[in-house]
Coordinates of C-alpha atoms and ligand atoms in Angstrom, one line a residue:
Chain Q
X1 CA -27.5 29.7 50.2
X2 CA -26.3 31.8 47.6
X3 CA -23.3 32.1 48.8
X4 CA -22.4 28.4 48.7
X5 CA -23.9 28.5 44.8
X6 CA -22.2 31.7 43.9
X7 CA -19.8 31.7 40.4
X8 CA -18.4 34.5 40.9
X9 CA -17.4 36.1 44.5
X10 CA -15.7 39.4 44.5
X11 CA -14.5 40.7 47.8
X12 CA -13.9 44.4 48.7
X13 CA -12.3 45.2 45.3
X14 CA -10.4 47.7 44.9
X15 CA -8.6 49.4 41.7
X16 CA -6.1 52.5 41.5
X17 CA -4.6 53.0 38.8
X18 CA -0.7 53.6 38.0
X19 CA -1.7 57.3 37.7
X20 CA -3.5 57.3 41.3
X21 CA -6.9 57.3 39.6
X22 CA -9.1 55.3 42.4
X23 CA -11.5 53.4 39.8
X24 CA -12.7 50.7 42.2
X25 CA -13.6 51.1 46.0
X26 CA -14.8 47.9 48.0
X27 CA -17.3 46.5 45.1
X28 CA -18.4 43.5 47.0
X29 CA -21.1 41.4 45.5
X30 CA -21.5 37.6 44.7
X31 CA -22.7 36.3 41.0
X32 CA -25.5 33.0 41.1
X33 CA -24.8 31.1 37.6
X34 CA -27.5 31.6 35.1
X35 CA -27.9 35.4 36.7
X36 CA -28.3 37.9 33.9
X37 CA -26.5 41.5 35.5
X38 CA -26.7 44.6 34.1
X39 CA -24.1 46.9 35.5
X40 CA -25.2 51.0 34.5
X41 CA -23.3 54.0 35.6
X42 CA -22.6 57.0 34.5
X43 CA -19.1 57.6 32.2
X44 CA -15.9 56.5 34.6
X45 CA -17.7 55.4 37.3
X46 CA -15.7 52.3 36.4
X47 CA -17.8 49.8 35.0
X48 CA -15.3 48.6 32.5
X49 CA -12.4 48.5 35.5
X50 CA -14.8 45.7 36.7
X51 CA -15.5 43.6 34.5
X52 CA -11.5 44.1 33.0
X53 CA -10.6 43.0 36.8
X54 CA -12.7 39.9 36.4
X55 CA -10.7 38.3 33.4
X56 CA -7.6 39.9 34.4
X57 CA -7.4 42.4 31.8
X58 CA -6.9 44.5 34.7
X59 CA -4.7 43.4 37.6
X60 CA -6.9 44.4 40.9
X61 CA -4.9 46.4 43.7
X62 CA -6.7 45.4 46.8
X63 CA -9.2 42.8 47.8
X64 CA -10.2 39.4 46.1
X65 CA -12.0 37.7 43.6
X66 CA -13.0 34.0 43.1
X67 CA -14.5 32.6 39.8
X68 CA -15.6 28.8 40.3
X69 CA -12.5 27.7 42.0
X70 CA -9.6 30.4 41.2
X71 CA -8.3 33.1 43.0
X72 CA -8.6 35.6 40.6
X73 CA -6.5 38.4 42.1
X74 CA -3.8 36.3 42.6
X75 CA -3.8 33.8 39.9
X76 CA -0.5 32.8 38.0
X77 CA -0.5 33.2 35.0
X78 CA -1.3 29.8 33.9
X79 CA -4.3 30.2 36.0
X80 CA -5.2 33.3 34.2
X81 CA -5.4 31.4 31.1
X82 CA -7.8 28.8 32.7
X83 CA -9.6 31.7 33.9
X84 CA -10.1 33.6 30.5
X85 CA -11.1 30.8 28.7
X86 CA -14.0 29.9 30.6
X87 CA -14.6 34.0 30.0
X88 CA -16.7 35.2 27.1
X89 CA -15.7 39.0 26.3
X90 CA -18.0 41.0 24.5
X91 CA -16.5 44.5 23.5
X92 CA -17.9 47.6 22.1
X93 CA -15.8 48.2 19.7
X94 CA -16.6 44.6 18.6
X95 CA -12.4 44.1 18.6
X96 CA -12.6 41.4 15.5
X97 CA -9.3 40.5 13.9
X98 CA -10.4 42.6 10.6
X99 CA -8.8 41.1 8.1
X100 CA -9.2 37.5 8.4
X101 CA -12.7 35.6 7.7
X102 CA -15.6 35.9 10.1
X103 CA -15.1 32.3 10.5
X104 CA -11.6 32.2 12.1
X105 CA -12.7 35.2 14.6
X106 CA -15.0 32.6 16.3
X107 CA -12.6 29.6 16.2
X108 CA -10.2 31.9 18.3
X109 CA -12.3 31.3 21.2
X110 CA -10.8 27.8 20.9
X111 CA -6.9 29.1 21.6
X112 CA -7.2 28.9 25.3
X113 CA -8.0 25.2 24.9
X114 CA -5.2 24.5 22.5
X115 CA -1.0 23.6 22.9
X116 CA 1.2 26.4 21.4
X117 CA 2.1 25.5 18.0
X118 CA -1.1 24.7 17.0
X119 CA -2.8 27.7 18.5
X120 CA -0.4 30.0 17.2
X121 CA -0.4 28.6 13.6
X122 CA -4.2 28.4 13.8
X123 CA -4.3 24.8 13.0
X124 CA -8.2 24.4 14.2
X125 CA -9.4 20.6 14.6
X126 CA -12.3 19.6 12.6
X127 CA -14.9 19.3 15.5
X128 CA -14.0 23.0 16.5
X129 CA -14.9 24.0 12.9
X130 CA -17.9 22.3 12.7
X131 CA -18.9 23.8 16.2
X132 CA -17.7 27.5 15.1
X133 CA -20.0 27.2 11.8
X134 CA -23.0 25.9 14.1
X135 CA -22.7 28.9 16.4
X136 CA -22.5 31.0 13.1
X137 CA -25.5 29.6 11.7
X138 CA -27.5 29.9 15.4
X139 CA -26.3 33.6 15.0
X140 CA -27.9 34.0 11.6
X141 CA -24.2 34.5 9.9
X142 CA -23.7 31.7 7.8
X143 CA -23.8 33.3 4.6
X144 CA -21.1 35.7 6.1
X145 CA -19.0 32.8 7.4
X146 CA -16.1 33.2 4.7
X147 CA -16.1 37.0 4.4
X148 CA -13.8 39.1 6.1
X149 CA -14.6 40.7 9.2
X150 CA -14.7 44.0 7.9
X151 CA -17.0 43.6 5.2
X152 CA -19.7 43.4 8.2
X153 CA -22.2 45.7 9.4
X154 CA -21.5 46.7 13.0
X155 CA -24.1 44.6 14.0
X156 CA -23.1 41.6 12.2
X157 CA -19.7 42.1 13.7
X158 CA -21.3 41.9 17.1
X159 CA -22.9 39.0 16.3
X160 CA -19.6 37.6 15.0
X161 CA -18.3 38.8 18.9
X162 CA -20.8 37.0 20.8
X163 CA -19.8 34.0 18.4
X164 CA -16.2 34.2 19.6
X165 CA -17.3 33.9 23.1
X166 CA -19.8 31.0 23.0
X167 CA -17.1 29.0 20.9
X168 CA -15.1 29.2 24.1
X169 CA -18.1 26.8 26.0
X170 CA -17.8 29.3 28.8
X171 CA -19.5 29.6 32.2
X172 CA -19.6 33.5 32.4
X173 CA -19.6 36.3 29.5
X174 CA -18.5 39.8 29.9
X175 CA -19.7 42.3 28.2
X176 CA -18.5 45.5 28.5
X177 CA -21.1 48.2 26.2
X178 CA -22.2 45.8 23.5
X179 CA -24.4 47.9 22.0
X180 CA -23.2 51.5 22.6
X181 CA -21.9 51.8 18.9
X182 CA -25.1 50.3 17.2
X183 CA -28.3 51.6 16.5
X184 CA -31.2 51.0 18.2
X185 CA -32.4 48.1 15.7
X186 CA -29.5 46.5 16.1
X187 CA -28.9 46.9 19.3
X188 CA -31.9 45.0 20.5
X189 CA -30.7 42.2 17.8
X190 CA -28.0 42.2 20.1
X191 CA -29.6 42.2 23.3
X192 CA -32.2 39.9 21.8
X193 CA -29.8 36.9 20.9
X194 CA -27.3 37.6 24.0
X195 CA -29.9 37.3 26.8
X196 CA -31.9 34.5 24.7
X197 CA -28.8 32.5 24.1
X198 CA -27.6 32.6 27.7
X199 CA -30.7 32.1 29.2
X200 CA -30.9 28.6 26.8
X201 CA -27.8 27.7 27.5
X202 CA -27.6 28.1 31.2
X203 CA -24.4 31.1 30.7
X204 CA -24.4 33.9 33.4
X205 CA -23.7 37.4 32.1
X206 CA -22.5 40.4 33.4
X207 CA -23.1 43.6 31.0
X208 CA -22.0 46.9 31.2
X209 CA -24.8 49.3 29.9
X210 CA -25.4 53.2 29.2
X211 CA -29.2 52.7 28.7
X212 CA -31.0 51.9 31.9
X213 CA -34.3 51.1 29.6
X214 CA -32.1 48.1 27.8
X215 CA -30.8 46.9 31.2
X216 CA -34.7 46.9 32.6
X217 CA -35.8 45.3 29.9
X218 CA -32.6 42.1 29.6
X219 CA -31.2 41.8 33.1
X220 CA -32.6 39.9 36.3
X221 CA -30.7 42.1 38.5
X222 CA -28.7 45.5 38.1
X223 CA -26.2 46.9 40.1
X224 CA -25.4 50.6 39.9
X225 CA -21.8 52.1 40.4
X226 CA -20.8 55.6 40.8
X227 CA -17.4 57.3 41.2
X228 CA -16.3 53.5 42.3
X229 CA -19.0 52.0 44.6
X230 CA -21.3 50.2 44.2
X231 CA -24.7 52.5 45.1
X232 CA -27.7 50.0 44.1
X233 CA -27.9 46.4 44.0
X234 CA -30.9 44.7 43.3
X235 CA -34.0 43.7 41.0
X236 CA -35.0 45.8 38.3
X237 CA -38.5 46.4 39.6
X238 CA -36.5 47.9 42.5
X239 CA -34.6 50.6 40.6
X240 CA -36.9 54.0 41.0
X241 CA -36.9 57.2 39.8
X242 CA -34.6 58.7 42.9
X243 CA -31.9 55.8 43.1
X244 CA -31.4 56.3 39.0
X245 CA -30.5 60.0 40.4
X246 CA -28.3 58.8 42.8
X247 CA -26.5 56.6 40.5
X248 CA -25.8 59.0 37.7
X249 CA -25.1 61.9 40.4
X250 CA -25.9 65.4 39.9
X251 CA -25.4 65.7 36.4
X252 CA -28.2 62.7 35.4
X253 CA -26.3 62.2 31.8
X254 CA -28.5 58.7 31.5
X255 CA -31.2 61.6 30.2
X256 CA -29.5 61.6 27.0
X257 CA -28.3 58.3 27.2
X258 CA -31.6 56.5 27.3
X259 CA -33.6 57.8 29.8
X260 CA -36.4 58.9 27.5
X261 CA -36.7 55.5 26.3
X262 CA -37.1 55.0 30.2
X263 CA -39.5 57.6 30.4
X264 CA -41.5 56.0 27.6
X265 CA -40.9 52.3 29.0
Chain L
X1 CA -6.2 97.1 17.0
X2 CA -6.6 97.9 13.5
X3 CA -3.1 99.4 13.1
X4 CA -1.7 96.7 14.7
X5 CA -3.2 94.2 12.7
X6 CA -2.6 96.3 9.3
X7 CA 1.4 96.8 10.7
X8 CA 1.8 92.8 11.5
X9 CA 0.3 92.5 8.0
X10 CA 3.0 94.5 6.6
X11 CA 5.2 92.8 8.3
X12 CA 4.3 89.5 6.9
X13 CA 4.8 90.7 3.6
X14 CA 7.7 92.4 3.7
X15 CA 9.5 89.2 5.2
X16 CA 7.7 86.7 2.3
X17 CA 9.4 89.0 0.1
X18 CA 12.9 89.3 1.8
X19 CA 12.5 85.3 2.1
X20 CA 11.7 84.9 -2.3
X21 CA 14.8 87.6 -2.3
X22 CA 16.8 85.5 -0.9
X23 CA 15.9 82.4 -2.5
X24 CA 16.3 83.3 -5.7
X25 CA 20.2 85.2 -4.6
X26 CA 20.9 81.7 -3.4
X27 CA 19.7 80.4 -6.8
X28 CA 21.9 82.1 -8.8
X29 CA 24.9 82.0 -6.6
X30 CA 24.9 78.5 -6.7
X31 CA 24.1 78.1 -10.6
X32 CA 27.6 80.8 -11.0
X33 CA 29.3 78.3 -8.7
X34 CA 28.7 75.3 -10.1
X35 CA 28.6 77.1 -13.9
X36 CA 25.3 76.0 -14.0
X37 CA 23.6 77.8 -17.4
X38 CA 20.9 76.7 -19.6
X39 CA 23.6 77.0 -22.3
X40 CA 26.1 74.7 -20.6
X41 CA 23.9 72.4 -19.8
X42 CA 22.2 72.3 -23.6
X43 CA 25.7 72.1 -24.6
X44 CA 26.2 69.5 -22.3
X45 CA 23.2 67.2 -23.4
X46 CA 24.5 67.6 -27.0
X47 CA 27.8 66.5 -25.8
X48 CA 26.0 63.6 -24.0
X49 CA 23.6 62.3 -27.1
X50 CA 26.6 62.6 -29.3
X51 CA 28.7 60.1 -27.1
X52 CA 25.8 57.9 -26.5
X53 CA 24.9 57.5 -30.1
X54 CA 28.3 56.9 -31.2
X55 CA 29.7 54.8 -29.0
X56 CA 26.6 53.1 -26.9
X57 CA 24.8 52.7 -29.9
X58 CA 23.7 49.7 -30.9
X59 CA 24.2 47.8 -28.0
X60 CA 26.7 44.9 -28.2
X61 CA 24.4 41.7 -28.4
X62 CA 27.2 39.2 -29.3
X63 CA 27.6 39.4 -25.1
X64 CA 24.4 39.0 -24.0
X65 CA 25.7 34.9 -23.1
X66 CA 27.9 37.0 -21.1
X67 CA 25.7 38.9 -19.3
X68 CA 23.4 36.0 -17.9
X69 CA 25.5 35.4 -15.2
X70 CA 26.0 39.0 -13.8
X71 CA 22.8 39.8 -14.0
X72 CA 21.3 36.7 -12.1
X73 CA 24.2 37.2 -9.7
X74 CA 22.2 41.1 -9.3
X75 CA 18.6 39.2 -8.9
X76 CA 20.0 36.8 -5.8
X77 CA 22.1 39.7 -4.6
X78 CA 18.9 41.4 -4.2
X79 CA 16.6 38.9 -3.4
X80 CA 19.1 37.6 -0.5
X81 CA 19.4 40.9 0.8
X82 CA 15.9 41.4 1.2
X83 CA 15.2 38.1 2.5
X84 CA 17.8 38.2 5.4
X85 CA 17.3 41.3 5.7
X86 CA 13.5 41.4 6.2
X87 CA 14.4 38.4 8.7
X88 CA 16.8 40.0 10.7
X89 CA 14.5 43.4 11.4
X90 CA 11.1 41.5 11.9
X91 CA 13.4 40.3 15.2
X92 CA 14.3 44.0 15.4
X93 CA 11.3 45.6 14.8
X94 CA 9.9 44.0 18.2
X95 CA 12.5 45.4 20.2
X96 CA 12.4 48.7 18.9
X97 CA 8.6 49.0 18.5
X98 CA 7.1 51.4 21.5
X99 CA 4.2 48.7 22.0
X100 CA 6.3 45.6 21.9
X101 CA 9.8 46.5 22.7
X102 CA 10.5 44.7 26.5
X103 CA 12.2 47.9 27.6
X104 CA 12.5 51.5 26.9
X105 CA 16.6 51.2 26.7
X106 CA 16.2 48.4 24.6
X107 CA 13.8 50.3 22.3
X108 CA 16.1 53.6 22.0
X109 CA 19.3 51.4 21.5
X110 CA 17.6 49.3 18.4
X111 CA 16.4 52.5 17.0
X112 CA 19.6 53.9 16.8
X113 CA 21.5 50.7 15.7
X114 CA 19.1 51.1 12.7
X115 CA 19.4 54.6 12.4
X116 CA 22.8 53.9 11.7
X117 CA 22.9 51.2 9.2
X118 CA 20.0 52.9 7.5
X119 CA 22.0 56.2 6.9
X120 CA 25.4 55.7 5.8
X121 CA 24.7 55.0 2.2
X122 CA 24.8 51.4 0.8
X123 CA 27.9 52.8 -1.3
X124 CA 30.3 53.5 2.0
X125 CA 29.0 50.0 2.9
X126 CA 29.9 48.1 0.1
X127 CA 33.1 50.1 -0.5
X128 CA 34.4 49.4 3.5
X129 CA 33.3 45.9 3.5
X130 CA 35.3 45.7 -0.6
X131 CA 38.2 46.6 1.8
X132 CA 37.4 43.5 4.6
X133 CA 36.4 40.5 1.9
X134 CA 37.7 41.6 -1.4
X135 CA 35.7 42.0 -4.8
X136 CA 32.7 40.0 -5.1
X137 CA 28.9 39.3 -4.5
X138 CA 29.0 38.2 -1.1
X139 CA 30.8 42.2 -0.4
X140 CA 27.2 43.6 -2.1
X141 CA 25.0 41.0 -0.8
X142 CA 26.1 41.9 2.9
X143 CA 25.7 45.9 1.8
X144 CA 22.5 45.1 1.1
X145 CA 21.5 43.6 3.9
X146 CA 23.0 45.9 6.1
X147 CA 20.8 49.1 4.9
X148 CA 17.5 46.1 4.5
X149 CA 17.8 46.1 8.2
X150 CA 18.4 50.2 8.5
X151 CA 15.1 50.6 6.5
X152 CA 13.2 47.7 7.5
X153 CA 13.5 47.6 10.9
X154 CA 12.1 51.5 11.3
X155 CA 9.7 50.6 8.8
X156 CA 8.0 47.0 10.6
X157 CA 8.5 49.2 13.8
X158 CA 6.0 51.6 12.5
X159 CA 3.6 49.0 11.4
X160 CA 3.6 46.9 14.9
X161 CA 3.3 50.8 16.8
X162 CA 0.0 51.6 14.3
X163 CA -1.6 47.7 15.3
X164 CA -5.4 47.7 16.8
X165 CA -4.2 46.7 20.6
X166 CA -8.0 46.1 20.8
X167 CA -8.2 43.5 18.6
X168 CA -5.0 41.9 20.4
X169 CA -6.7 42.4 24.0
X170 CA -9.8 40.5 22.3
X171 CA -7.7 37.1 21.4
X172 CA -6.1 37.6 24.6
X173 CA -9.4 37.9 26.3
X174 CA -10.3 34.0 25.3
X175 CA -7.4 32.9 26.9
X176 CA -4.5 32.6 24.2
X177 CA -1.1 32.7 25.4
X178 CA 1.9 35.0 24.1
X179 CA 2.5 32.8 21.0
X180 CA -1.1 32.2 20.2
X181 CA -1.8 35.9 20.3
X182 CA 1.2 36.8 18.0
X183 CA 0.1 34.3 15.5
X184 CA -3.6 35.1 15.4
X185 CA -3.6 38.6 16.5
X186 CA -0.5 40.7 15.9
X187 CA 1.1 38.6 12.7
X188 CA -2.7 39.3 10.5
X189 CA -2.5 43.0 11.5
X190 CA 1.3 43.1 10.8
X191 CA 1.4 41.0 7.3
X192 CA 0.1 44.0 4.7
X193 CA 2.6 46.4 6.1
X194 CA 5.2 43.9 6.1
X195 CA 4.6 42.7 3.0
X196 CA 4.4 46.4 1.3
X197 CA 7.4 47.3 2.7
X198 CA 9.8 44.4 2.0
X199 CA 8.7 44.4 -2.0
X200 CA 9.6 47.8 -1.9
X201 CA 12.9 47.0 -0.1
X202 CA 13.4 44.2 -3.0
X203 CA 13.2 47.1 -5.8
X204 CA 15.4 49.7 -4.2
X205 CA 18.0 46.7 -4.0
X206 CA 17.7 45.6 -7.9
X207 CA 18.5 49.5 -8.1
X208 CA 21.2 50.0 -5.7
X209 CA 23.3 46.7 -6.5
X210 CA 24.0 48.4 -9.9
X211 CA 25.7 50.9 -7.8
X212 CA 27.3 48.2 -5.2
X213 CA 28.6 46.4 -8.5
X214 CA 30.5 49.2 -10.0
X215 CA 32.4 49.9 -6.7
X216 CA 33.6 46.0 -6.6
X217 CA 29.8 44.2 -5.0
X218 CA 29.3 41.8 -8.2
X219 CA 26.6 41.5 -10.8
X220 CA 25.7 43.8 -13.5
X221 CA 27.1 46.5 -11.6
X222 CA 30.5 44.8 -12.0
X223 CA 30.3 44.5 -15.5
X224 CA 29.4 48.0 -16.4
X225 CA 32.1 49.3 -14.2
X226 CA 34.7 47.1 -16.1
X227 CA 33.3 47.8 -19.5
X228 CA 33.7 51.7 -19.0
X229 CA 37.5 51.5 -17.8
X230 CA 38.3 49.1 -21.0
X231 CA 36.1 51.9 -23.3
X232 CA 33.6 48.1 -24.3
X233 CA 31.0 50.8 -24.4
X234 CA 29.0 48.5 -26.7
X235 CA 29.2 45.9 -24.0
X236 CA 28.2 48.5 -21.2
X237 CA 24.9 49.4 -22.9
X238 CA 23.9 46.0 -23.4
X239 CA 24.3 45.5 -19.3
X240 CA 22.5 49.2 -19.0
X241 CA 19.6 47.8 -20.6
X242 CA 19.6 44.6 -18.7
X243 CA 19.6 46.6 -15.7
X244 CA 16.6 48.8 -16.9
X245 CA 14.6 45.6 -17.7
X246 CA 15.6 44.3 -14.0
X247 CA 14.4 47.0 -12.5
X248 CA 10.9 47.2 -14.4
X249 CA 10.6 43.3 -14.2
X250 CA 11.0 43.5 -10.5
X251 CA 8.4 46.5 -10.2
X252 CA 5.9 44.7 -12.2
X253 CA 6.5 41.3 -10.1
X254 CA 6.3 43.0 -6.8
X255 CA 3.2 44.8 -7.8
X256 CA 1.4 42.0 -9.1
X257 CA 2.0 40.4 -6.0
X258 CA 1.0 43.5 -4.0
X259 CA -2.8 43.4 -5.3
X260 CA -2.5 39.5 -4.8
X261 CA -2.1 40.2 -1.4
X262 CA -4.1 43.6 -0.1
Ligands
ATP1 N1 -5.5 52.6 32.0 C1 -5.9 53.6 32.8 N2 -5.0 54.4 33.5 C2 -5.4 55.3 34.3 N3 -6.7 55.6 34.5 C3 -7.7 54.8 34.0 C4 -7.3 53.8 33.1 N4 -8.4 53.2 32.6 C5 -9.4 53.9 33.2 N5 -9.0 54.8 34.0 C6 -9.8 55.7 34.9 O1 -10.6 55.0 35.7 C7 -11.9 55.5 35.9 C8 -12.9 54.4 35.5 O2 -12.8 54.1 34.2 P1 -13.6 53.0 33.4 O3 -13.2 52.9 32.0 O4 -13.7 51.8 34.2 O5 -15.1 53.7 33.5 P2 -16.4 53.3 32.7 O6 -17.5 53.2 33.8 O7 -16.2 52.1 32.0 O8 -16.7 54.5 31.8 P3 -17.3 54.6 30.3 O9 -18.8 54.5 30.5 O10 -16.9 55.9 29.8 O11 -16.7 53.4 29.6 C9 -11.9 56.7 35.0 O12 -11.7 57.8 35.8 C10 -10.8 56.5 34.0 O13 -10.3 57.7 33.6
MG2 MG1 -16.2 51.6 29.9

């Protein structure tokens, strides 16, 4: 049933690196749309290897992936293009063009949809305008609309991020630690308006997350990956205690990370 | 321990001392060689304000109609230089740029293409290509150029090597293609630098066509050298102080426009 429904199919995945650094191992696991996934693990277990696979920031090295009805693995690279654009990513570092307005950060979600010249000269049509400011103002940022990108707090810039990606009208954002440079006030902000927004407008999203308390509290279903593998896949009523252990290994760094919020929780 | 530390401290000062020794032998063995003295070179300046005031002094203004022509001839020397110039090494820049270049030969042969216009001085340029087109401002418009691209090429290179690949993954992330990405993502990142660098390029080349001029490139250059062989010394000052005003006009523009833009 699922299967037939799935988004997003990914099939024995497999990533080594140029430098023989084995990042990936088999990660099977098929994506409903509307799902909300949290994907925790502790530091280079290879969360970010994943989701990079899944837009093709990454090119995989063994096994396959299918979003809607492209083979991601082995997609030209016209097909990559298709691919991206109906791809939301949401970085931690926020990755805003700095020095150009807040504004024309979220109308380059429309590039993949545009023909060379015009994309590349940034002539944006009116209607994508228009729809840029309304996803501004849904985001709280229109009185930041004009300003540079830099003159934002980290938060706002966020904000500004997830802008970028829903001016793209896409099917599936990726977000790969939103909130691991914020504080915790802002973080929830960011949590808050990512997980309401895709929930309204019917977007699945996969997020990579250091705080299992934030991924309990947003996602519908978490997987955990360590050194590669996927080691828990499931709801997150299902996550105890012992498989937390087993996903961060022996040395449980999620203690620091946001276990004592999980503690508390 | 202690004694070794004490003995390696000795050490240290006896060889800072050998090294200020030696410095300052080197000092005065060159000022004998060269007859350098504060007395000759007092002498000297006397010498120097003496043949200023009497035969600069006051400048010649009956020329200045003269002059107008030179010294626009210096502006578009310089202006062409850096133009073309900043053209020709943005092209460069990309191939010799570690994060850009399309291969690593590519890269090192740029590099040292550069290397070599940049450091044979503008003066050996003008004065071998004097020999190839004769006297004139195209000779110290092409000089110009030639060390533009030296300079500029090494200097874009650095700027596209220092860009945020982050925020060029990001626009790539939404599906842009090569263009798109170099428009929106690398070109914002790249235009301060750019910018910065060819104003700066623009001064250097008011200053150095003075220079191209005298040995045959055109311009105000040109005129000074001519006046000084026909002792018009009168005339020469007038062109000195044209090229003096150039050179703090162009400073002021370029820095005006610098603020505009960062
Ligand atoms: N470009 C690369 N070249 C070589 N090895 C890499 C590269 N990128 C990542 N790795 C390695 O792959 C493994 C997985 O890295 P990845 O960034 O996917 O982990 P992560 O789970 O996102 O970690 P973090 O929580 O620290 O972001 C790590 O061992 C990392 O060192
Ligand atoms: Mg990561």
């Amino acid at each position: 049933m699922r299967e037939m429904a799935s988004l997003l199919e990914i099939n024995e995945l497999s990533k080594v690196y140029a430098d023989g650094t084995a990042a990936l191992k088999n990660v099977s696991f098929s994506v409903a749309p509307g799902e909300f996934i949290a994907i925790i693990g502790p530091s280079g277990a290879g969360k970010s290897t994943l989701l990079r696979c899944i837009n093709r920031l990454v090119k995989p090295s063994g096994g396959a992936i299918r979003f809607r009805d492209i083979d991601a693995a082995a997609a030209s690279r016209r097909q990559v293009r298709l691919l991206r654009r109906q791809t939301g990513m949401i970085f931690q570092g926020y990755n805003l063009i700095q020095r150009v307005t807040v504004l024309r950060n979220v109308l380059h979600g429309r590039l993949g949809y545009m023909n060379a010249v015009s994309g590349s000269l940034g002539l944006f049509s009116r209607k994508d305008v228009a729809d840029a400011k309304a996803i501004l103002h849904r985001l709280g940022l229109t009185e930041q609309m004009f300003k540079r990108a830099d003159e934002l707090s980290g938060g706002q810039q966020q904000r500004v991020g997830i802008a970028r990606a829903l001016s793209q009208k896409p099917q599936l954002i990726l977000a790969d630690e939103p909130i691991a440079s914020l504080d915790p006030v802002a973080s929830r902000t960011i949590m808050e308006h990512l997980s309401g927004i895709c929930r309204e407008d019917g977007i699945t999203c996969i997020v990579n997350l250091h705080q299992v308390a934030m991924a309990r509290d947003y996602a519908t279903r978490i997987i955990g990956i360590h050194k590669g593998e996927v080691v828990f896949d499931g709801r997150p009523g299902e996550l105890s205690e012992e498989t937390i252990h087993r996903i961060y290994g022996a040395a449980p760094d999620w203690r620091e990370q946001g276990g004592e919020s999980l503690a508390r929780a | 321990m202690e004694n070794r530390l004490l003995a390696l401290r000795r050490q240290k000062r006896l060889q800072t001392l050998l090294f200020v020794a030696l410095a300052l032998a080197m000092v005065i063995a060159s000022a004998v060689r060269t007859e350098f003295t504060p007395y000759t070179v007092f002498q000297g300046v006397g010498e120097m304000f003496r043949f200023v005031v009497d035969d600069f002094l006051p400048p010649d203004l009956s020329t200045f109609r003269e002059l107008i022509g030179p010294a626009l001839d210096t502006i578009y020397m310089s202006y062409i230089g850096m133009v073309i110039g900043a053209i020709v090494s943005v092209v460069l820049a990309f191939l010799a740029a570690q994060t850009t270049a399309p291969h690593r030969g590519v890269q090192v042969a740029t590099r040292a293409f550069a290397s070599v216009m940049r450091n044979i001085p503008t003066l050996i340029w003008a004065i071998v290509l004097v020999a190839a087109y004769g006297l004139g401002t195209l000779v110290g418009t092409l000089a110009l150029i030639i060390t533009a691209i030296g300079t500029l090429t090494r200097a874009y290179a650095e700027i596209l090597e220092e860009i945020d690949m982050g925020q060029v993954e990001a626009v790539r992330a939404t599906g842009a293609s090569y263009f798109q990405v170099l428009g929106q993502a690398v070109i914002p990142q790249f235009f301060p630098g750019f910018v910065a660098w060819s104003l700066y390029k623009l001064e250097l080349n008011v200053r150095s066509s003075t220079i191209i001029g005298m040995v045959g490139g055109g311009g105000l250059g040109f005129v000074i050298q001519k006046g000084l062989k026909l002792f018009q010394f009168k005339e020469v000052s007038l062109a000195v102080i044209l090229v003096l005003l150039l050179v703090a006009g162009t400073e002021f523009v370029t820095s005006k426009i610098r603020e505009r833009i960062l």
